[in-house]
XYZ file of C-alpha atoms in Angstrom:
200
model
C -25.758 49.197 9.702
C -26.357 46.040 7.677
C -25.711 42.660 9.220
C -22.587 41.598 7.394
C -22.385 37.969 6.310
C -18.613 37.554 6.587
C -17.190 36.942 10.042
C -15.784 39.833 12.046
C -12.394 38.101 11.924
C -12.479 38.088 8.101
C -13.254 41.794 7.946
C -10.661 42.649 10.588
C -8.022 40.614 8.751
C -8.934 42.260 5.457
C -8.486 45.687 7.034
C -5.159 44.615 8.561
C -3.965 43.345 5.175
C -4.936 46.663 3.574
C -2.748 48.439 6.149
C 0.086 46.028 5.312
C -0.324 46.785 1.603
C 0.131 50.485 2.346
C 3.312 49.666 4.292
C 4.547 47.482 1.407
C 4.114 50.359 -1.023
C 6.587 52.510 0.863
C 9.017 49.801 2.006
C 12.354 49.044 0.310
C 11.774 46.959 -2.804
C 12.846 43.300 -2.320
C 13.924 40.975 -5.075
C 10.722 39.763 -6.731
C 9.362 36.273 -6.315
C 9.420 35.124 -9.926
C 6.044 34.172 -11.310
C 4.853 32.289 -14.348
C 6.147 33.686 -17.612
C 3.978 36.739 -18.340
C 2.397 37.268 -21.705
C 4.109 40.157 -23.486
C 1.810 42.779 -24.951
C 2.340 44.751 -28.120
C 1.390 48.259 -27.063
C -0.614 50.084 -29.780
C 1.283 52.997 -31.299
C -1.267 55.500 -30.005
C -0.625 54.431 -26.406
C 3.164 54.115 -26.609
C 3.895 57.586 -25.264
C 1.283 57.218 -22.534
C 2.582 53.889 -21.224
C 6.303 54.133 -21.830
C 8.618 51.147 -22.133
C 8.569 47.745 -20.438
C 4.814 47.397 -20.060
C 3.502 43.861 -20.497
C 0.313 41.932 -19.916
C 0.605 39.921 -16.720
C -1.415 36.792 -15.891
C -0.766 35.182 -12.483
C -0.161 31.471 -12.108
C -3.762 30.743 -11.146
C -5.058 32.596 -14.219
C -7.623 34.659 -12.305
C -7.076 37.901 -14.246
C -4.887 39.792 -16.682
C -3.591 43.339 -16.411
C -0.954 45.578 -17.985
C 1.996 46.191 -15.659
C 5.406 47.871 -15.938
C 7.696 44.860 -15.591
C 7.173 41.621 -13.662
C 5.387 42.196 -10.349
C 6.448 40.789 -7.012
C 4.017 38.389 -5.354
C 2.806 37.966 -1.778
C 0.314 35.313 -0.637
C -1.237 34.964 2.806
C -3.323 31.950 3.812
C -5.845 32.236 6.645
C -8.377 29.761 8.076
C -11.257 31.357 6.150
C -9.532 33.176 3.263
C -6.485 33.487 1.030
C -5.080 36.904 0.050
C -2.965 37.560 -3.047
C -0.992 40.727 -3.814
C 0.985 41.665 -6.946
C 2.973 44.930 -6.995
C 5.097 46.512 -9.730
C 7.074 49.758 -9.541
C 7.616 52.352 -12.244
C 10.526 54.592 -11.378
C 10.829 55.861 -7.831
C 7.392 57.388 -7.457
C 4.686 55.181 -9.022
C 3.419 51.772 -7.905
C 0.795 49.563 -9.550
C -0.896 46.639 -7.865
C -3.654 44.061 -7.865
C -4.966 42.507 -4.663
C -7.623 39.857 -4.434
C -9.200 37.901 -1.608
C -10.595 34.411 -2.026
C -13.010 33.530 0.790
C -13.372 29.825 1.537
C -17.090 30.024 2.465
C -18.437 33.106 0.685
C -22.130 33.984 0.532
C -23.849 33.445 -2.833
C -24.445 37.184 -3.193
C -24.198 40.457 -1.296
C -26.671 43.313 -1.274
C -25.504 46.893 -2.007
C -25.122 47.823 1.684
C -23.029 44.732 2.364
C -20.865 45.461 -0.671
C -20.277 49.035 0.517
C -19.226 47.713 3.913
C -16.829 45.242 2.311
C -15.277 47.905 0.059
C -14.878 50.367 2.922
C -13.270 47.716 5.139
C -10.459 47.571 2.616
C -10.250 51.298 1.801
C -10.342 52.333 5.475
C -7.523 49.902 6.212
C -5.515 51.128 3.233
C -5.850 54.724 4.474
C -5.304 54.004 8.147
C -1.627 55.009 8.253
C -1.891 57.913 5.790
C -1.490 61.376 7.287
C -3.780 64.259 6.255
C -5.848 61.707 4.337
C -8.814 62.605 2.166
C -11.192 60.611 0.002
C -11.449 62.874 -3.036
C -13.819 60.691 -5.046
C -16.054 57.690 -4.426
C -18.337 56.524 -7.216
C -19.997 53.301 -8.354
C -18.501 51.450 -11.327
C -18.877 48.052 -12.965
C -16.578 45.453 -14.483
C -18.827 43.864 -17.050
C -21.819 42.819 -14.949
C -19.914 42.921 -11.643
C -20.435 45.829 -9.214
C -17.612 47.952 -7.857
C -16.494 51.362 -6.672
C -13.711 53.718 -7.655
C -11.927 55.737 -4.985
C -9.413 58.526 -5.393
C -7.529 59.317 -2.200
C -4.803 61.712 -1.136
C -2.516 62.207 1.827
C 0.887 63.589 2.680
C 2.395 60.374 1.251
C 0.939 60.938 -2.208
C -2.183 60.200 -4.202
C -3.872 56.960 -5.238
C -6.741 55.600 -7.267
C -8.378 52.294 -6.400
C -11.047 50.243 -8.147
C -12.707 47.673 -5.903
C -14.908 44.892 -7.314
C -16.923 41.964 -6.017
C -16.873 39.246 -8.681
C -17.252 35.472 -8.583
C -17.337 35.563 -4.754
C -13.954 37.290 -4.666
C -12.855 40.800 -3.735
C -10.561 42.411 -6.318
C -8.690 45.676 -5.767
C -6.784 47.323 -8.616
C -4.707 50.222 -7.320
C -2.177 52.757 -8.500
C -0.193 55.088 -6.266
C 1.820 58.195 -7.079
C 4.134 59.295 -4.284
C 3.808 62.913 -5.372
C 0.890 65.309 -4.958
C -1.145 66.685 -7.831
C -2.815 65.144 -10.856
C -2.345 61.426 -11.356
C -0.452 60.533 -14.562
C -2.329 59.179 -17.573
C -0.736 55.712 -17.323
C -2.788 55.089 -14.187
C -6.121 55.061 -16.024
C -4.615 52.908 -18.787
C -3.482 50.432 -16.131
C -6.833 50.419 -14.324
C -8.768 50.026 -17.584
C -6.603 47.079 -18.636
C -7.760 44.839 -15.768
C -9.780 41.838 -17.028
C -11.154 38.732 -15.365
C -10.367 35.456 -17.134
């Protein structure tokens, strides 16, 4: 096992937050915390049927990223001694949820080697899956976001199916995730959502 640069407390907290994100996905939907006015997107005609109505490009108040989302997401922020975690979730109907999570570490290393990145990604994914029943990782493959390394995971359990893209960029961990609460093939909007994620 590689010697991981982040503290054990940071990794443990990250895993705990991933568990909490799973719980948030299946909890009753609260009234959203209103965010900065999102930028509305004109959906190209060829993608209209794939996306459906009410999709817009969302940019959070700190301007870290932009992403297409169905409606205005709700926001959760958690501050810790060595990190700050941000979560944005938006629902589409009763069975699909789209989200972006990112972690800002207050004293990050300048770079991580591939083994350390894998450990960081799995800390999050293992936490996210911890409370799933009959869980399976169906796919795990390397990806990139521009020049930044990442991994894509497709997972399944009794609660549904999800696809996650995890990136390490600018000393931050980004997770773009989409969950369908039904079994079977994930709908086409999920890839459109995942592909729309951009760093600013």
